[in-house]
Amino acid sequence: MSLSAILNMAIILILGISVIIWLLYTLFKKPGEVSTKKSNTDIEHLQLKEIQYFVSSSINNFISTNLLDLGLSEEEYNRRNALRTELQSALKFANTGDIKEKIYIKQYIFDLLNMNYGITDQNIDWIIPFEDVEKLTDQDQFEILLYMYKKEYGFKALGRLIEDYDLARPKFVIEDGQAESFIITPQEIQSIYRKNMHKLLEFDDKLNIIVQRIYQNYKGFGVIDEIRDMAIDGVSGGASGIPESMQVIEDEMELMHGMKSAKKDGYNSIWIFYRGKSVHLSFLTFGDEAELKRICQNIYKYDNPGQLTESNGYMVNDMKDGSRVVVVRPPMSESWAFWVRKFDTPNIDLSKLINDESAVNAELARDMTKFLMKGERTTAFTGQQGTGKTTLAMAAIKFISAVHNLRIQELAFELNLRRLYPSRNTIAFRETQTVSGSEALDVQKKTDGAVNILGEVATDEVAAWAVKMGTVASRFTLFTAHPRTFEDLIFYLRNALVNKKYFTDQRSAEEQVAKVVEYDVHLEKDHSGKRYIERITECTFIQHNDETIGAIQQLANNADSVEDQLKTLVAVQLEELKHKTMRPWKAHNIVEYRNGEYVAAHPPSAEKVRSMLSVMSEKDGQEFRQFLKKHWEHVNYG
């Protein structure tokens, strides 16, 4: 055999083997398997911005397509039309706090990417480098951690993460090194992630995390989207750091001093409100001012409350899940900012809010609050922002007799009593652009209400309403307010009545307030964020005795001498001066918080006790007497 023949046979053999190898590879290759080598096209195709563009384009095309042009059967036409209508509705309400609609949109995006975008086990890490901790950003690590916790703990995930690693403790991280702050740092998130990175993520887990990232940038609230849904007290953004308007001045000052420090931009400003603490999530950022502005412009839109403009400057509204949202913008504020206030409805219960973990002898404060409701006493729940006064009021309402109709007046719907007590006769009113609060209050009087509740007393007008409601139109009234002392509460309400011209002099206004406000449940929180009832104060109106002056004047008229007449006239003047200068009320604390314990202080007045017993059922009255005997055994109430 010639050499050329041998070479030809060798070439044929090599080609044959190559073909066999290629056939075997093709036969046993996994479906969807692609080369792991990255091309520029692949890299661009698997960028989050490109994926988001694909999602938004696909959804827009589906919604805008004229189904009549597709020549569909009647059955297929009806199916697609129903699907389109459902999708349009979900897109409209997903970013209003409606969790069901959000889940629907996310599932639609998941299916769209899973079936139509070519994402596989081999290339999914090109989108977010799940397996390379060094390439993951702080946001990536946090969102992966939150996803893993959410799979196990649902909407309690963030709270559980904070508790597991004691993240809400105060730390010395402020610039001067002297002040403690509630802050969660990037270093803490990185450390926690490394401790949990052994927990493997399946393909669906990774895709769900990507879907959430796409959704929050497409229709959601950016980096705070999942945080907003958690069972925490609230979330805010834009209230710290240096606003964009100040950046030029800040840069010039640094240049003048020959230094350049790390910028603390206004969009690096995400805070949560957790168990009475404002906690800064310093590892998260909105990215730029435009993203913060986008969130502010969308987060208040539920139920079409109107437009946030330069002329009005702020917007207060509620969301579909009952959260209260406040948004401000320039020029009224120095930057765009928002606050979402939430209420942990499942845990709104007196036994959970006031328990032995918070203070010794918690039963005293808890039961006294309960009996104030059963005894139909007009009560103010006072305290600074974040002390839990609204939450406590919501829990206390449970003990109002169910036969009484509840009527609520609020700035924004936040009490959500119908969610807590759906079987009660309850309705809330609020001021709108076309209906004033006074008009709503007048309507409320005509709705068979027995108990009037004011969500928050924050202006002179609303303070005047509180006194007005307590005087007429209801059995008793509840409201929340911000004064620190009981004296401040009386003076605040008094001044409001004078300012609104319900009374012409402070003395008469103060007397009216003292007649209405019977008890004040005042809440505080310490430096660690622990919330507690500082005191429960009873107020008693002091009735001026005109008969005393009349009797003295009669003595003056019957006096035998000028000297006696002068003495009696002086006595009359002294009595009148006493009436003008002495307070028309007296107050004493019946429950106080001292050194971590609730203690029984001054006993409730016999007059108030009799009045409370007169409206209680026989069973409640017996329990109230036992309560009084246990804590004020030296007092005989008869």
XYZ file of C-alpha atoms in Angstrom:
638
model
C 0.000 0.000 0.000
C 1.395 3.363 -0.947
C 2.088 6.111 1.543
C -0.596 8.358 0.046
C -3.205 5.651 0.435
C -2.261 5.218 4.080
C -2.565 8.967 4.642
C -5.981 9.055 2.958
C -7.218 6.192 5.131
C -5.892 7.969 8.258
C -7.687 11.192 7.322
C -10.925 9.307 6.646
C -10.594 7.521 10.002
C -10.001 10.789 11.871
C -12.984 12.432 10.188
C -15.135 9.412 11.002
C -14.167 9.488 14.662
C -14.853 13.265 14.777
C -18.318 12.755 13.307
C -19.081 9.991 15.818
C -17.943 12.195 18.741
C -20.081 15.090 17.466
C -23.116 12.805 17.097
C -22.626 11.401 20.605
C -22.318 14.948 22.013
C -25.463 16.056 20.206
C -27.355 12.955 21.356
C -26.491 13.228 25.040
C -26.348 17.027 25.384
C -28.845 18.437 27.985
C -31.771 20.355 26.507
C -31.083 24.065 26.433
C -27.360 23.599 27.115
C -25.242 26.341 25.591
C -21.587 27.212 25.609
C -20.367 28.759 28.843
C -18.028 30.989 26.938
C -19.274 34.564 27.099
C -19.568 36.555 23.920
C -20.205 40.279 23.836
C -23.713 39.585 22.562
C -24.433 37.196 25.443
C -23.105 39.663 28.007
C -25.302 42.458 26.667
C -28.324 40.157 26.354
C -28.062 39.130 30.024
C -27.786 42.626 31.497
C -30.588 43.523 33.919
C -31.447 46.618 31.863
C -31.815 44.520 28.725
C -33.983 41.986 30.527
C -36.168 44.763 31.944
C -36.533 46.267 28.460
C -37.588 42.857 27.123
C -40.157 42.449 29.921
C -41.673 45.915 29.520
C -41.750 45.606 25.704
C -43.355 42.164 25.836
C -46.035 43.309 28.256
C -46.741 46.491 26.295
C -47.011 44.541 23.042
C -49.378 42.011 24.591
C -51.623 44.744 25.996
C -51.616 46.953 22.893
C -52.089 44.202 20.272
C -55.442 44.358 18.512
C -56.796 40.832 19.020
C -59.300 41.248 16.190
C -56.413 41.345 13.703
C -55.149 37.912 14.772
C -58.044 35.912 13.358
C -58.602 34.004 16.605
C -61.443 31.677 17.398
C -64.089 33.028 19.754
C -62.822 30.846 22.589
C -59.189 31.907 22.108
C -60.195 35.566 21.709
C -62.137 35.518 24.995
C -59.267 33.774 26.783
C -56.649 36.277 25.616
C -58.918 39.252 26.249
C -59.598 38.096 29.821
C -55.870 37.577 30.383
C -55.099 41.048 29.027
C -57.746 42.657 31.245
C -56.390 40.838 34.285
C -52.842 41.911 33.458
C -53.856 45.553 32.949
C -55.625 45.574 36.324
C -52.614 44.026 38.060
C -50.256 46.591 36.501
C -52.518 49.395 37.701
C -52.734 48.266 41.332
C -49.474 46.363 41.928
C -47.671 49.443 43.269
C -50.484 50.597 45.559
C -49.747 48.153 48.363
C -51.863 45.350 46.886
C -49.707 42.260 47.536
C -51.896 39.930 45.432
C -51.493 42.056 42.313
C -47.750 42.312 42.870
C -47.467 38.527 43.115
C -49.456 38.173 39.882
C -47.126 40.514 37.967
C -44.032 38.783 39.325
C -45.348 35.376 38.284
C -46.108 36.717 34.804
C -42.533 38.035 34.519
C -41.140 34.715 35.813
C -43.006 32.742 33.141
C -42.031 35.242 30.448
C -38.319 34.941 31.235
C -38.347 31.215 31.915
C -39.990 30.342 28.613
C -38.877 33.060 26.218
C -35.552 34.595 27.214
C -33.124 31.689 27.100
C -32.033 31.841 30.744
C -30.485 28.529 31.793
C -28.550 26.967 34.668
C -25.367 27.754 32.756
C -25.922 31.462 32.128
C -28.128 32.662 34.996
C -25.055 33.611 37.028
C -24.077 36.005 34.238
C -27.036 38.162 35.306
C -26.233 38.195 39.027
C -23.022 36.374 40.074
C -24.740 34.223 42.712
C -21.787 31.848 43.085
C -19.073 34.528 43.336
C -19.374 36.389 46.625
C -16.597 38.814 45.692
C -18.623 40.125 42.746
C -21.928 40.458 44.597
C -22.885 43.989 45.657
C -24.225 44.775 49.128
C -27.699 45.035 47.590
C -27.278 41.623 45.934
C -26.247 39.994 49.204
C -29.070 41.622 51.180
C -31.745 40.666 48.643
C -30.500 37.073 48.533
C -30.544 36.906 52.344
C -34.031 38.438 52.494
C -35.286 35.974 49.866
C -33.930 32.984 51.801
C -35.471 34.243 55.039
C -38.759 35.022 53.302
C -39.026 31.432 52.057
C -39.029 30.331 55.698
C -40.619 33.215 57.616
C -42.785 35.043 55.072
C -43.299 38.748 55.764
C -41.574 38.400 59.149
C -38.325 37.735 57.275
C -36.678 41.130 57.843
C -37.577 41.198 61.527
C -36.225 37.684 61.966
C -32.975 38.600 60.179
C -32.560 41.649 62.441
C -33.233 39.626 65.592
C -31.018 36.675 64.623
C -27.986 38.937 64.298
C -28.961 41.707 66.754
C -28.716 44.268 63.967
C -30.887 46.923 65.644
C -28.503 47.541 68.515
C -26.984 51.061 68.847
C -23.481 51.438 67.400
C -20.793 54.125 67.440
C -20.594 54.822 63.727
C -21.458 58.514 63.525
C -18.726 60.729 62.072
C -17.560 62.205 65.365
C -17.398 58.776 66.999
C -19.276 60.008 70.057
C -22.947 59.412 69.249
C -24.616 56.040 69.026
C -26.903 55.322 66.103
C -29.245 52.552 65.032
C -27.629 51.481 61.789
C -27.015 48.324 59.767
C -23.662 48.552 58.007
C -22.353 46.979 54.776
C -19.804 45.028 56.814
C -22.596 43.384 58.831
C -24.488 42.320 55.705
C -21.309 40.932 54.150
C -20.487 38.968 57.310
C -24.010 37.526 57.549
C -23.986 36.555 53.876
C -20.741 34.626 54.267
C -22.279 32.715 57.167
C -25.270 31.746 55.012
C -23.687 31.277 51.587
C -23.513 27.518 52.134
C -27.293 27.426 51.575
C -27.563 26.498 47.927
C -29.902 28.353 45.601
C -31.788 26.341 43.008
C -32.429 27.697 39.514
C -35.965 28.808 40.437
C -34.621 30.634 43.518
C -32.131 32.551 41.417
C -34.734 33.408 38.815
C -37.157 34.591 41.509
C -34.501 36.946 42.870
C -33.874 38.284 39.358
C -37.631 38.668 38.798
C -37.941 40.707 42.002
C -35.085 42.970 40.870
C -36.767 43.476 37.479
C -40.180 44.092 39.038
C -38.991 46.621 41.629
C -37.247 48.695 38.964
C -40.084 48.304 36.453
C -43.261 48.748 38.483
C -42.235 48.584 42.141
C -40.565 50.881 44.663
C -36.922 50.182 43.867
C -34.691 48.897 46.648
C -37.385 49.402 49.298
C -40.013 47.352 47.443
C -39.661 44.115 49.431
C -38.801 46.000 52.634
C -42.121 47.883 52.434
C -44.022 44.587 52.481
C -42.293 43.288 55.615
C -43.942 43.176 59.047
C -42.145 46.260 60.360
C -43.411 49.638 61.590
C -42.418 51.555 58.480
C -39.813 52.595 55.923
C -38.646 56.002 54.703
C -36.237 57.520 52.233
C -34.639 60.866 51.407
C -34.432 62.218 54.972
C -30.642 62.075 55.456
C -27.465 62.637 53.518
C -26.672 65.668 51.381
C -29.387 66.632 48.864
C -28.406 67.245 45.251
C -29.073 70.981 45.675
C -26.365 71.173 48.344
C -23.730 69.130 46.507
C -22.123 72.097 44.722
C -21.725 74.052 47.960
C -20.386 70.979 49.754
C -17.810 70.300 47.011
C -16.637 73.915 47.022
C -16.178 73.887 50.800
C -14.139 70.679 50.636
C -11.941 72.098 47.888
C -11.348 75.227 49.963
C -10.149 73.086 52.870
C -8.052 70.886 50.610
C -9.871 67.660 51.371
C -12.341 65.332 49.783
C -14.466 63.067 51.973
C -16.781 60.233 51.021
C -20.075 61.655 49.803
C -23.195 60.991 51.791
C -25.664 61.684 49.025
C -29.329 62.300 49.737
C -30.245 59.184 47.813
C -28.117 57.036 50.163
C -30.926 57.457 52.660
C -33.035 54.404 53.456
C -34.413 53.961 56.966
C -36.782 51.483 58.556
C -38.861 51.960 61.665
C -38.540 48.799 63.722
C -39.894 48.297 67.252
C -39.718 51.982 68.066
C -36.282 52.492 66.507
C -35.323 54.388 63.364
C -32.677 52.147 61.787
C -30.493 53.351 58.916
C -29.843 50.766 56.177
C -26.519 52.298 55.185
C -25.713 49.423 52.800
C -28.600 50.323 50.469
C -28.935 53.233 48.079
C -31.502 54.489 45.599
C -28.631 54.915 43.139
C -29.440 58.441 42.076
C -31.794 61.333 42.716
C -34.007 60.352 39.779
C -34.834 56.957 41.332
C -35.744 58.539 44.681
C -37.964 61.006 42.826
C -39.610 58.173 40.850
C -40.526 56.339 44.050
C -41.870 59.521 45.675
C -44.039 60.212 42.640
C -45.574 56.722 42.655
C -45.841 55.581 46.257
C -48.793 57.825 47.212
C -50.988 57.174 44.134
C -53.515 54.690 45.579
C -57.136 55.745 45.017
C -56.148 58.829 42.949
C -55.536 61.398 45.734
C -54.390 64.095 43.292
C -51.018 65.291 42.025
C -48.011 66.202 44.132
C -46.914 69.551 42.709
C -44.607 72.425 43.569
C -47.611 74.426 44.748
C -48.957 71.903 47.287
C -45.561 70.493 48.284
C -46.762 67.407 50.165
C -49.249 64.553 50.018
C -50.726 62.402 52.790
C -52.549 59.247 51.742
C -53.032 55.597 52.603
C -52.106 52.483 50.616
C -54.192 49.419 49.754
C -52.850 47.471 52.760
C -53.694 50.293 55.196
C -50.216 51.805 55.385
C -50.050 55.573 55.746
C -47.752 57.364 53.308
C -46.451 60.924 53.472
C -44.471 62.408 50.571
C -42.770 65.809 50.422
C -40.941 67.573 47.606
C -39.050 70.790 46.869
C -39.526 73.684 47.252
C -41.519 72.941 50.416
C -38.788 70.542 51.577
C -35.091 70.620 50.783
C -35.284 67.281 48.977
C -37.696 64.596 47.809
C -38.608 62.271 50.708
C -41.280 59.791 51.785
C -42.419 57.977 54.904
C -44.519 54.810 54.930
C -46.037 54.039 58.337
C -47.328 50.520 58.898
C -49.223 48.751 61.666
C -48.573 45.133 62.545
C -52.273 44.242 62.628
C -51.939 40.585 63.807
C -50.003 41.740 66.886
C -52.317 44.616 67.846
C -53.417 43.178 71.167
C -53.074 44.680 74.646
C -51.605 41.460 76.050
C -48.844 41.591 73.412
C -48.227 45.342 73.595
C -48.178 45.567 77.406
C -46.671 42.439 78.904
C -44.212 41.335 81.587
C -41.391 41.344 79.053
C -41.735 45.115 78.724
C -42.177 45.865 82.441
C -42.911 44.217 85.780
C -46.576 44.266 86.853
C -47.719 45.022 83.295
C -51.163 43.728 84.244
C -51.819 46.989 86.129
C -51.336 49.275 83.107
C -52.999 46.816 80.735
C -56.132 46.333 82.848
C -56.491 50.015 83.708
C -56.478 50.830 79.986
C -59.043 48.094 79.395
C -61.382 49.398 82.119
C -61.179 52.946 80.772
C -62.744 51.604 77.585
C -65.321 49.488 79.386
C -66.108 52.467 81.617
C -66.639 54.762 78.609
C -64.120 57.420 79.613
C -62.979 60.134 77.202
C -59.303 59.300 76.877
C -56.289 60.838 75.161
C -53.437 58.579 74.048
C -50.411 60.874 74.011
C -46.728 60.575 73.226
C -44.091 61.581 70.727
C -43.924 60.074 67.260
C -43.016 56.406 67.290
C -44.033 55.687 70.884
C -46.926 53.461 69.782
C -49.894 55.581 70.847
C -51.958 54.827 67.719
C -51.238 51.105 67.970
C -52.216 51.080 71.659
C -55.436 52.970 70.907
C -56.308 50.444 68.191
C -55.786 47.581 70.654
C -57.755 49.290 73.437
C -60.804 49.799 71.183
C -61.375 46.050 71.368
C -62.745 46.530 74.907
C -65.394 49.090 73.983
C -68.816 47.472 74.217
C -69.734 45.957 70.848
C -73.213 47.519 71.068
C -71.695 50.979 70.501
C -71.243 52.212 66.923
C -67.763 53.570 66.194
C -67.232 56.699 64.073
C -63.689 57.705 63.131
C -62.314 60.976 61.757
C -58.782 60.828 60.266
C -56.413 62.796 58.082
C -55.530 59.569 56.238
C -57.090 56.156 56.824
C -54.637 54.418 59.156
C -56.590 52.972 62.087
C -58.220 50.369 59.826
C -60.607 49.314 62.572
C -62.817 47.403 60.156
C -59.910 45.101 59.422
C -59.327 44.553 63.147
C -63.005 44.368 64.130
C -64.995 43.485 60.988
C -68.162 42.602 62.885
C -68.414 46.047 64.535
C -70.597 48.890 63.251
C -67.657 51.084 62.180
C -66.929 53.658 59.506
C -64.141 56.191 59.048
C -64.259 59.616 57.413
C -61.487 61.877 56.187
C -61.015 65.295 54.690
C -60.795 65.496 50.890
C -60.090 68.246 48.397
C -63.810 68.964 48.147
C -65.083 67.993 51.633
C -63.621 69.731 54.690
C -63.001 67.984 57.966
C -65.723 70.042 59.639
C -68.245 68.958 57.020
C -67.236 65.317 57.464
C -67.649 65.724 61.218
C -71.135 67.186 60.768
C -72.078 64.233 58.555
C -70.680 61.870 61.176
C -73.140 63.224 63.761
C -76.003 61.975 61.603
C -74.780 58.376 61.348
C -75.925 56.905 64.670
C -72.436 57.002 66.182
C -71.929 56.299 69.886
C -68.140 56.569 70.177
C -66.132 59.180 68.295
C -62.481 58.477 67.533
C -59.973 60.980 66.158
C -56.974 59.441 64.428
C -54.546 62.201 65.367
C -54.858 65.671 66.891
C -52.147 67.633 65.097
C -53.718 71.035 64.274
C -55.800 73.633 66.107
C -58.848 72.720 64.052
C -58.623 69.008 64.852
C -57.904 69.778 68.532
C -61.068 71.848 68.632
C -62.947 68.939 67.071
C -61.712 66.661 69.875
C -63.238 68.910 72.534
C -66.361 69.511 70.486
C -66.882 65.779 69.949
C -66.405 65.132 73.664
C -69.020 67.725 74.557
C -71.857 66.545 72.313
C -72.788 63.840 69.832
C -71.224 60.805 71.506
C -71.041 58.759 74.682
C -67.302 59.315 74.842
C -64.325 60.181 72.667
C -60.838 58.789 72.011
C -57.993 60.634 70.327
C -54.211 60.650 69.981
C -51.977 63.702 70.414
C -48.330 64.676 70.931
C -48.067 66.748 74.201
C -45.469 65.499 76.701
C -47.232 66.387 79.958
C -50.860 66.443 81.013
C -50.656 70.182 81.624
C -49.348 70.617 78.061
C -52.319 68.603 76.782
C -54.855 70.819 78.581
C -53.155 74.035 77.435
C -52.811 72.776 73.857
C -56.523 71.993 73.595
C -57.436 75.236 75.394
C -55.366 77.372 73.043
C -56.849 75.575 70.036
C -60.383 76.494 71.168
C -59.368 80.138 71.571
C -57.447 80.247 68.283
C -60.454 78.853 66.410
C -62.646 81.422 68.220
C -64.887 78.857 69.917
C -64.166 80.784 73.148
C -63.103 84.375 73.696
C -61.102 83.859 76.903
C -58.681 81.143 78.023
C -60.385 80.518 81.370
C -63.685 79.433 79.809
C -61.866 77.352 77.196
C -59.778 75.625 79.844
C -62.888 74.787 81.872
C -64.461 73.226 78.789
C -61.352 71.106 78.146
C -61.238 69.979 81.778
C -64.871 68.851 81.570
C -64.174 66.753 78.463
C -60.746 65.121 78.950
C -60.954 62.566 81.749
C -57.857 60.398 81.270
C -54.503 60.575 79.517
C -52.566 57.399 78.680
C -49.067 58.715 77.960
C -46.438 56.633 76.169
C -42.674 57.042 75.968
C -39.695 55.158 74.584
C -36.182 54.981 75.989
C -32.854 55.351 74.181
C -32.921 51.688 73.147
C -36.322 52.082 71.474
C -38.286 50.243 74.183
C -41.855 51.572 74.372
C -43.916 51.741 77.556
C -46.812 53.579 79.240
C -45.116 56.276 81.313
C -48.289 57.208 83.201
C -52.072 57.065 83.219
C -53.394 60.399 84.463
C -56.875 61.187 85.758
C -58.328 64.678 85.407
C -61.104 66.054 87.623
C -62.975 69.253 86.822
C -63.244 71.652 89.768
C -66.686 73.200 89.746
C -66.661 76.831 90.859
C -69.171 77.326 93.670
C -71.159 80.476 92.918
C -73.220 79.824 96.054
C -70.190 80.638 98.189
C -69.891 84.131 96.690
C -73.647 84.611 96.992
C -73.593 83.655 100.680
C -70.716 86.025 101.396
C -72.496 88.857 99.609
C -75.595 88.178 101.708
C -73.482 88.464 104.844
C -72.167 91.824 103.623
C -75.694 93.088 103.085
C -76.719 92.054 106.610
C -73.571 93.289 108.338
C -74.116 95.582 111.363
C -71.060 97.715 110.796
C -69.047 99.194 107.969
C -66.039 97.167 109.154
C -67.962 93.893 108.814
C -69.196 94.913 105.377
C -65.630 95.654 104.254
C -64.468 92.249 105.540
C -67.163 90.396 103.661
C -66.537 92.386 100.485
C -62.845 91.506 100.693
C -63.849 87.864 101.108
C -65.986 88.127 97.952
C -63.091 89.615 95.997
C -60.728 86.925 97.264
C -63.167 84.204 96.209
C -63.553 85.732 92.754
C -59.773 86.117 92.423
C -59.389 82.494 93.467
C -61.839 81.498 90.760
C -59.921 83.465 88.094
C -56.407 82.331 89.051
C -56.782 78.751 90.250
C -56.875 75.942 87.742
C -60.363 74.648 87.048
C -58.994 71.109 87.213
C -56.748 68.849 89.194
C -54.816 65.875 87.895
C -53.010 62.952 89.448
C -51.290 59.878 88.088
C -53.092 56.668 88.971
C -50.509 54.418 87.259
C -46.809 55.203 86.838
C -43.798 53.513 85.286
C -40.886 53.515 87.744
C -37.562 51.761 87.210
C -38.954 49.125 84.872
C -42.128 48.457 86.893
C -45.733 49.656 86.753
C -46.906 50.866 90.164
C -50.290 51.942 91.519
C -50.017 55.619 92.441
C -52.909 57.908 93.431
C -56.190 55.942 93.584
C -58.901 56.721 90.998
C -61.470 59.186 92.334
C -64.658 57.774 93.824
C -66.733 59.948 91.480
C -65.024 58.539 88.370
C -65.284 54.973 89.682
C -69.021 55.335 90.298
C -69.515 56.778 86.817
C -67.557 53.910 85.214
C -69.446 51.243 87.158
C -72.774 52.753 86.112
C -72.144 51.915 82.428
C -70.462 48.527 82.883
C -72.131 45.169 82.721
C -72.477 43.278 85.992
C -69.570 40.985 85.054
C -67.268 43.856 84.042
C -68.242 45.825 87.136
C -67.331 42.903 89.396
C -63.955 42.520 87.662
C -63.323 46.264 88.006
C -64.040 46.187 91.743
C -61.633 43.264 92.167
C -59.007 45.173 90.163
C -59.388 48.253 92.399
C -59.247 46.177 95.577
C -56.074 44.409 94.411
C -54.126 47.584 93.647
C -55.698 50.146 96.025
C -56.858 47.939 98.869
C -56.742 50.820 101.388
C -59.452 52.729 99.497
C -63.105 51.974 100.174
C -65.174 52.546 97.047
C -68.351 51.197 98.644
